[in-house]
Amino acid sequence: MSKRILVIDDDKSIREMLKQTLEFNHYQADTASNGQLGFEKAVTEDFDLVLMDIKMPQWHGLEAIGSFEIVKPDLKIIVISGFLHEFENYKIDQAPNVLKLIKKPFLLKDILEEIKKGL
């Protein structure tokens, strides 16, 4: 059975590109357009990993990461973001469920490589 991955990003083109890439590489993929929707989906469904942006409306990614730590501490997260402050970098590095921080723009091969390492 293929692994399930949730993509949380407010940029529709990035969500769709990642979803198509994951499905092409034999993963099951679902999407959410903001941190709150992504969190709700991840708590009610089973996912093996989350790919998540940080700067989003309706729940900053750090809020979602903190909530995942409490409610789903074993859910692995790969953060993808283009603009982070030093404080945000520090908080992400300290989160036990975050496997990696990948800066935008990214290469799809780098995302796939990190997913393989994490799963």
Short mmCIF file of N, CA and C in Angstrom, two decimals:
data_model
loop_
_atom_site.label_atom_id
_atom_site.label_comp_id
_atom_site.label_asym_id
_atom_site.label_seq_id
_atom_site.Cartn_x
_atom_site.Cartn_y
_atom_site.Cartn_z
N MET A 1 0.86 -1.19 0.00
CA MET A 1 0.00 0.00 0.00
C MET A 1 0.90 1.25 0.00
N SER A 2 0.54 2.20 -0.81
CA SER A 2 1.37 3.40 -0.91
C SER A 2 1.15 4.34 0.29
N LYS A 3 2.18 5.11 0.57
CA LYS A 3 2.15 6.05 1.69
C LYS A 3 1.27 7.25 1.34
N ARG A 4 0.62 7.78 2.37
CA ARG A 4 -0.26 8.95 2.19
C ARG A 4 0.44 10.21 2.66
N ILE A 5 0.41 11.23 1.78
CA ILE A 5 1.07 12.49 2.08
C ILE A 5 0.07 13.63 1.92
N LEU A 6 0.07 14.53 2.88
CA LEU A 6 -0.79 15.71 2.84
C LEU A 6 0.06 16.93 2.51
N VAL A 7 -0.34 17.67 1.48
CA VAL A 7 0.35 18.89 1.08
C VAL A 7 -0.48 20.08 1.57
N ILE A 8 0.12 20.93 2.42
CA ILE A 8 -0.57 22.11 2.95
C ILE A 8 0.18 23.34 2.46
N ASP A 9 -0.46 24.11 1.58
CA ASP A 9 0.16 25.31 1.03
C ASP A 9 -0.95 26.21 0.51
N ASP A 10 -0.83 27.51 0.72
CA ASP A 10 -1.86 28.42 0.25
C ASP A 10 -1.71 28.75 -1.24
N ASP A 11 -0.60 28.38 -1.85
CA ASP A 11 -0.37 28.61 -3.27
C ASP A 11 -0.89 27.41 -4.05
N LYS A 12 -1.97 27.62 -4.79
CA LYS A 12 -2.63 26.52 -5.50
C LYS A 12 -1.70 25.83 -6.49
N SER A 13 -0.87 26.60 -7.19
CA SER A 13 0.01 25.99 -8.19
C SER A 13 1.04 25.07 -7.52
N ILE A 14 1.54 25.45 -6.37
CA ILE A 14 2.48 24.59 -5.65
C ILE A 14 1.78 23.34 -5.13
N ARG A 15 0.58 23.52 -4.57
CA ARG A 15 -0.20 22.36 -4.09
C ARG A 15 -0.40 21.35 -5.20
N GLU A 16 -0.86 21.83 -6.35
CA GLU A 16 -1.17 20.93 -7.45
C GLU A 16 0.08 20.29 -8.05
N MET A 17 1.17 21.05 -8.16
CA MET A 17 2.42 20.51 -8.68
C MET A 17 2.94 19.39 -7.76
N LEU A 18 2.92 19.64 -6.45
CA LEU A 18 3.38 18.63 -5.51
C LEU A 18 2.47 17.40 -5.52
N LYS A 19 1.17 17.62 -5.57
CA LYS A 19 0.22 16.50 -5.60
C LYS A 19 0.46 15.63 -6.83
N GLN A 20 0.60 16.24 -7.99
CA GLN A 20 0.84 15.48 -9.23
C GLN A 20 2.17 14.74 -9.17
N THR A 21 3.20 15.41 -8.67
CA THR A 21 4.52 14.77 -8.56
C THR A 21 4.47 13.58 -7.62
N LEU A 22 3.81 13.73 -6.49
CA LEU A 22 3.70 12.63 -5.53
C LEU A 22 2.94 11.46 -6.12
N GLU A 23 1.82 11.74 -6.78
CA GLU A 23 1.03 10.67 -7.38
C GLU A 23 1.81 9.97 -8.49
N PHE A 24 2.57 10.72 -9.29
CA PHE A 24 3.40 10.14 -10.33
C PHE A 24 4.45 9.20 -9.74
N ASN A 25 4.88 9.51 -8.50
CA ASN A 25 5.88 8.70 -7.81
C ASN A 25 5.25 7.67 -6.86
N HIS A 26 3.99 7.35 -7.09
CA HIS A 26 3.28 6.26 -6.42
C HIS A 26 2.94 6.51 -4.95
N TYR A 27 2.76 7.77 -4.60
CA TYR A 27 2.25 8.12 -3.28
C TYR A 27 0.79 8.51 -3.43
N GLN A 28 0.03 8.34 -2.36
CA GLN A 28 -1.33 8.90 -2.33
C GLN A 28 -1.19 10.31 -1.78
N ALA A 29 -1.78 11.29 -2.46
CA ALA A 29 -1.61 12.68 -2.04
C ALA A 29 -2.96 13.37 -1.90
N ASP A 30 -3.04 14.22 -0.89
CA ASP A 30 -4.21 15.07 -0.67
C ASP A 30 -3.68 16.46 -0.37
N THR A 31 -4.55 17.47 -0.46
CA THR A 31 -4.11 18.84 -0.26
C THR A 31 -5.04 19.61 0.67
N ALA A 32 -4.48 20.70 1.21
CA ALA A 32 -5.25 21.66 1.99
C ALA A 32 -4.65 23.04 1.72
N SER A 33 -5.50 24.06 1.72
CA SER A 33 -5.07 25.40 1.32
C SER A 33 -4.60 26.30 2.46
N ASN A 34 -4.70 25.84 3.71
CA ASN A 34 -4.17 26.62 4.83
C ASN A 34 -3.92 25.70 6.02
N GLY A 35 -3.24 26.23 7.01
CA GLY A 35 -2.85 25.43 8.17
C GLY A 35 -4.01 24.85 8.95
N GLN A 36 -5.07 25.62 9.10
CA GLN A 36 -6.23 25.13 9.86
C GLN A 36 -6.91 23.97 9.15
N LEU A 37 -7.17 24.13 7.84
CA LEU A 37 -7.79 23.04 7.07
C LEU A 37 -6.89 21.82 7.04
N GLY A 38 -5.59 22.04 6.88
CA GLY A 38 -4.65 20.94 6.87
C GLY A 38 -4.62 20.19 8.18
N PHE A 39 -4.63 20.95 9.27
CA PHE A 39 -4.64 20.32 10.59
C PHE A 39 -5.89 19.48 10.77
N GLU A 40 -7.05 20.05 10.42
CA GLU A 40 -8.31 19.31 10.57
C GLU A 40 -8.31 18.03 9.74
N LYS A 41 -7.78 18.11 8.53
CA LYS A 41 -7.72 16.93 7.67
C LYS A 41 -6.75 15.89 8.24
N ALA A 42 -5.61 16.35 8.73
CA ALA A 42 -4.60 15.42 9.25
C ALA A 42 -5.04 14.73 10.53
N VAL A 43 -5.91 15.38 11.30
CA VAL A 43 -6.37 14.76 12.55
C VAL A 43 -7.50 13.78 12.31
N THR A 44 -8.27 13.98 11.26
CA THR A 44 -9.40 13.10 11.00
C THR A 44 -9.08 11.98 10.02
N GLU A 45 -7.95 12.08 9.33
CA GLU A 45 -7.53 11.05 8.38
C GLU A 45 -6.12 10.60 8.73
N ASP A 46 -5.71 9.48 8.16
CA ASP A 46 -4.37 8.95 8.43
C ASP A 46 -3.42 9.33 7.31
N PHE A 47 -2.36 10.05 7.67
CA PHE A 47 -1.30 10.40 6.73
C PHE A 47 0.03 9.95 7.32
N ASP A 48 0.95 9.61 6.43
CA ASP A 48 2.28 9.20 6.85
C ASP A 48 3.22 10.39 6.98
N LEU A 49 2.91 11.46 6.24
CA LEU A 49 3.80 12.61 6.21
C LEU A 49 3.02 13.84 5.74
N VAL A 50 3.47 15.01 6.19
CA VAL A 50 2.90 16.29 5.76
C VAL A 50 4.00 17.14 5.14
N LEU A 51 3.72 17.69 3.96
CA LEU A 51 4.56 18.72 3.35
C LEU A 51 3.84 20.02 3.60
N MET A 52 4.49 20.99 4.25
CA MET A 52 3.74 22.15 4.71
C MET A 52 4.52 23.45 4.56
N ASP A 53 3.84 24.45 4.04
CA ASP A 53 4.36 25.82 4.00
C ASP A 53 4.21 26.41 5.41
N ILE A 54 4.88 27.53 5.65
CA ILE A 54 4.78 28.19 6.95
C ILE A 54 3.91 29.45 6.86
N LYS A 55 4.15 30.28 5.88
CA LYS A 55 3.41 31.54 5.74
C LYS A 55 2.10 31.29 5.02
N MET A 56 1.01 31.16 5.80
CA MET A 56 -0.31 30.89 5.24
C MET A 56 -1.38 31.64 6.03
N PRO A 57 -2.51 31.88 5.39
CA PRO A 57 -3.63 32.47 6.12
C PRO A 57 -4.28 31.42 7.03
N GLN A 58 -5.05 31.88 7.99
CA GLN A 58 -5.81 31.01 8.90
C GLN A 58 -4.94 29.93 9.51
N TRP A 59 -4.01 30.29 10.26
CA TRP A 59 -3.07 29.46 10.99
C TRP A 59 -1.73 29.52 10.29
N HIS A 60 -0.85 30.19 10.91
CA HIS A 60 0.54 30.19 10.50
C HIS A 60 1.03 28.75 10.64
N GLY A 61 1.97 28.34 9.84
CA GLY A 61 2.49 26.98 9.89
C GLY A 61 3.03 26.58 11.25
N LEU A 62 3.61 27.54 11.99
CA LEU A 62 4.12 27.21 13.33
C LEU A 62 2.99 26.80 14.27
N GLU A 63 1.82 27.41 14.10
CA GLU A 63 0.67 27.01 14.92
C GLU A 63 0.27 25.58 14.61
N ALA A 64 0.27 25.24 13.33
CA ALA A 64 -0.09 23.88 12.93
C ALA A 64 0.95 22.88 13.45
N ILE A 65 2.24 23.21 13.32
CA ILE A 65 3.29 22.31 13.80
C ILE A 65 3.13 22.07 15.30
N GLY A 66 2.90 23.12 16.06
CA GLY A 66 2.70 22.98 17.50
C GLY A 66 1.49 22.13 17.83
N SER A 67 0.43 22.28 17.07
CA SER A 67 -0.78 21.48 17.30
C SER A 67 -0.54 20.02 16.93
N PHE A 68 0.19 19.78 15.84
CA PHE A 68 0.53 18.40 15.47
C PHE A 68 1.35 17.74 16.57
N GLU A 69 2.27 18.49 17.17
CA GLU A 69 3.11 17.94 18.25
C GLU A 69 2.25 17.39 19.39
N ILE A 70 1.16 18.08 19.68
CA ILE A 70 0.28 17.68 20.79
C ILE A 70 -0.67 16.55 20.38
N VAL A 71 -1.33 16.71 19.24
CA VAL A 71 -2.40 15.79 18.84
C VAL A 71 -1.89 14.58 18.06
N LYS A 72 -0.90 14.78 17.21
CA LYS A 72 -0.34 13.70 16.37
C LYS A 72 1.18 13.77 16.41
N PRO A 73 1.79 13.47 17.55
CA PRO A 73 3.23 13.65 17.70
C PRO A 73 4.08 12.77 16.78
N ASP A 74 3.53 11.69 16.27
CA ASP A 74 4.29 10.80 15.39
C ASP A 74 4.19 11.18 13.91
N LEU A 75 3.35 12.15 13.59
CA LEU A 75 3.19 12.57 12.20
C LEU A 75 4.42 13.36 11.77
N LYS A 76 5.08 12.89 10.73
CA LYS A 76 6.30 13.52 10.25
C LYS A 76 5.96 14.70 9.34
N ILE A 77 6.77 15.76 9.44
CA ILE A 77 6.51 16.99 8.69
C ILE A 77 7.79 17.41 7.97
N ILE A 78 7.63 17.78 6.70
CA ILE A 78 8.69 18.45 5.96
C ILE A 78 8.16 19.84 5.66
N VAL A 79 8.89 20.85 6.11
CA VAL A 79 8.49 22.24 5.91
C VAL A 79 9.10 22.76 4.62
N ILE A 80 8.27 23.42 3.82
CA ILE A 80 8.74 24.10 2.60
C ILE A 80 8.34 25.56 2.72
N SER A 81 9.32 26.46 2.65
CA SER A 81 8.99 27.87 2.82
C SER A 81 10.04 28.75 2.16
N GLY A 82 9.60 29.90 1.74
CA GLY A 82 10.49 30.84 1.09
C GLY A 82 10.99 31.95 1.99
N PHE A 83 10.19 32.32 2.97
CA PHE A 83 10.55 33.47 3.81
C PHE A 83 10.38 33.12 5.27
N LEU A 84 11.50 32.99 5.96
CA LEU A 84 11.45 32.68 7.38
C LEU A 84 12.34 33.64 8.16
N HIS A 85 11.86 34.04 9.31
CA HIS A 85 12.66 34.84 10.22
C HIS A 85 13.52 33.90 11.06
N GLU A 86 14.53 34.45 11.69
CA GLU A 86 15.42 33.64 12.52
C GLU A 86 14.65 32.89 13.60
N PHE A 87 13.66 33.55 14.21
CA PHE A 87 12.85 32.91 15.25
C PHE A 87 12.09 31.71 14.68
N GLU A 88 11.53 31.88 13.48
CA GLU A 88 10.79 30.78 12.87
C GLU A 88 11.72 29.61 12.56
N ASN A 89 12.89 29.90 12.02
CA ASN A 89 13.88 28.84 11.77
C ASN A 89 14.20 28.09 13.05
N TYR A 90 14.40 28.83 14.13
CA TYR A 90 14.73 28.21 15.41
C TYR A 90 13.58 27.30 15.88
N LYS A 91 12.36 27.80 15.82
CA LYS A 91 11.20 27.02 16.27
C LYS A 91 11.03 25.76 15.44
N ILE A 92 11.24 25.87 14.14
CA ILE A 92 11.11 24.71 13.26
C ILE A 92 12.19 23.68 13.58
N ASP A 93 13.40 24.15 13.78
CA ASP A 93 14.51 23.23 14.11
C ASP A 93 14.28 22.52 15.44
N GLN A 94 13.56 23.14 16.35
CA GLN A 94 13.31 22.55 17.66
C GLN A 94 12.12 21.59 17.68
N ALA A 95 11.28 21.62 16.65
CA ALA A 95 10.09 20.78 16.63
C ALA A 95 10.49 19.33 16.36
N PRO A 96 10.16 18.42 17.27
CA PRO A 96 10.60 17.02 17.12
C PRO A 96 9.98 16.29 15.92
N ASN A 97 8.83 16.75 15.45
CA ASN A 97 8.18 16.06 14.35
C ASN A 97 8.57 16.61 12.97
N VAL A 98 9.39 17.66 12.93
CA VAL A 98 9.83 18.22 11.65
C VAL A 98 11.13 17.52 11.23
N LEU A 99 11.08 16.90 10.06
CA LEU A 99 12.24 16.17 9.54
C LEU A 99 13.23 17.09 8.85
N LYS A 100 12.70 18.08 8.13
CA LYS A 100 13.56 18.91 7.29
C LYS A 100 12.87 20.21 6.95
N LEU A 101 13.67 21.24 6.76
CA LEU A 101 13.19 22.53 6.25
C LEU A 101 13.80 22.70 4.87
N ILE A 102 12.95 22.82 3.86
CA ILE A 102 13.40 23.02 2.49
C ILE A 102 12.96 24.41 2.05
N LYS A 103 13.90 25.19 1.57
CA LYS A 103 13.62 26.57 1.15
C LYS A 103 13.03 26.60 -0.26
N LYS A 104 12.07 27.51 -0.45
CA LYS A 104 11.55 27.78 -1.79
C LYS A 104 12.46 28.82 -2.44
N PRO A 105 12.72 28.76 -3.70
CA PRO A 105 12.27 27.72 -4.63
C PRO A 105 13.04 26.42 -4.39
N PHE A 106 12.39 25.31 -4.64
CA PHE A 106 12.97 24.00 -4.39
C PHE A 106 13.00 23.18 -5.67
N LEU A 107 13.76 22.12 -5.63
CA LEU A 107 13.78 21.16 -6.72
C LEU A 107 12.91 19.97 -6.30
N LEU A 108 12.09 19.49 -7.21
CA LEU A 108 11.22 18.37 -6.88
C LEU A 108 12.02 17.14 -6.45
N LYS A 109 13.18 16.95 -7.04
CA LYS A 109 14.00 15.79 -6.67
C LYS A 109 14.43 15.88 -5.20
N ASP A 110 14.66 17.10 -4.70
CA ASP A 110 15.03 17.27 -3.30
C ASP A 110 13.87 16.92 -2.37
N ILE A 111 12.66 17.31 -2.76
CA ILE A 111 11.47 16.96 -1.98
C ILE A 111 11.31 15.44 -1.93
N LEU A 112 11.40 14.80 -3.10
CA LEU A 112 11.22 13.35 -3.16
C LEU A 112 12.31 12.63 -2.35
N GLU A 113 13.52 13.13 -2.40
CA GLU A 113 14.62 12.53 -1.65
C GLU A 113 14.35 12.60 -0.15
N GLU A 114 13.87 13.74 0.33
CA GLU A 114 13.57 13.90 1.76
C GLU A 114 12.39 13.04 2.17
N ILE A 115 11.42 12.89 1.30
CA ILE A 115 10.27 12.03 1.61
C ILE A 115 10.75 10.59 1.78
N LYS A 116 11.59 10.12 0.86
CA LYS A 116 12.11 8.75 0.95
C LYS A 116 12.88 8.55 2.25
N LYS A 117 13.68 9.53 2.63
CA LYS A 117 14.43 9.43 3.90
C LYS A 117 13.49 9.36 5.09
N GLY A 118 12.41 10.16 5.03
CA GLY A 118 11.49 10.27 6.17
C GLY A 118 10.53 9.12 6.32
N LEU A 119 10.25 8.43 5.22
CA LEU A 119 9.31 7.32 5.29
C LEU A 119 10.07 6.04 5.37
#
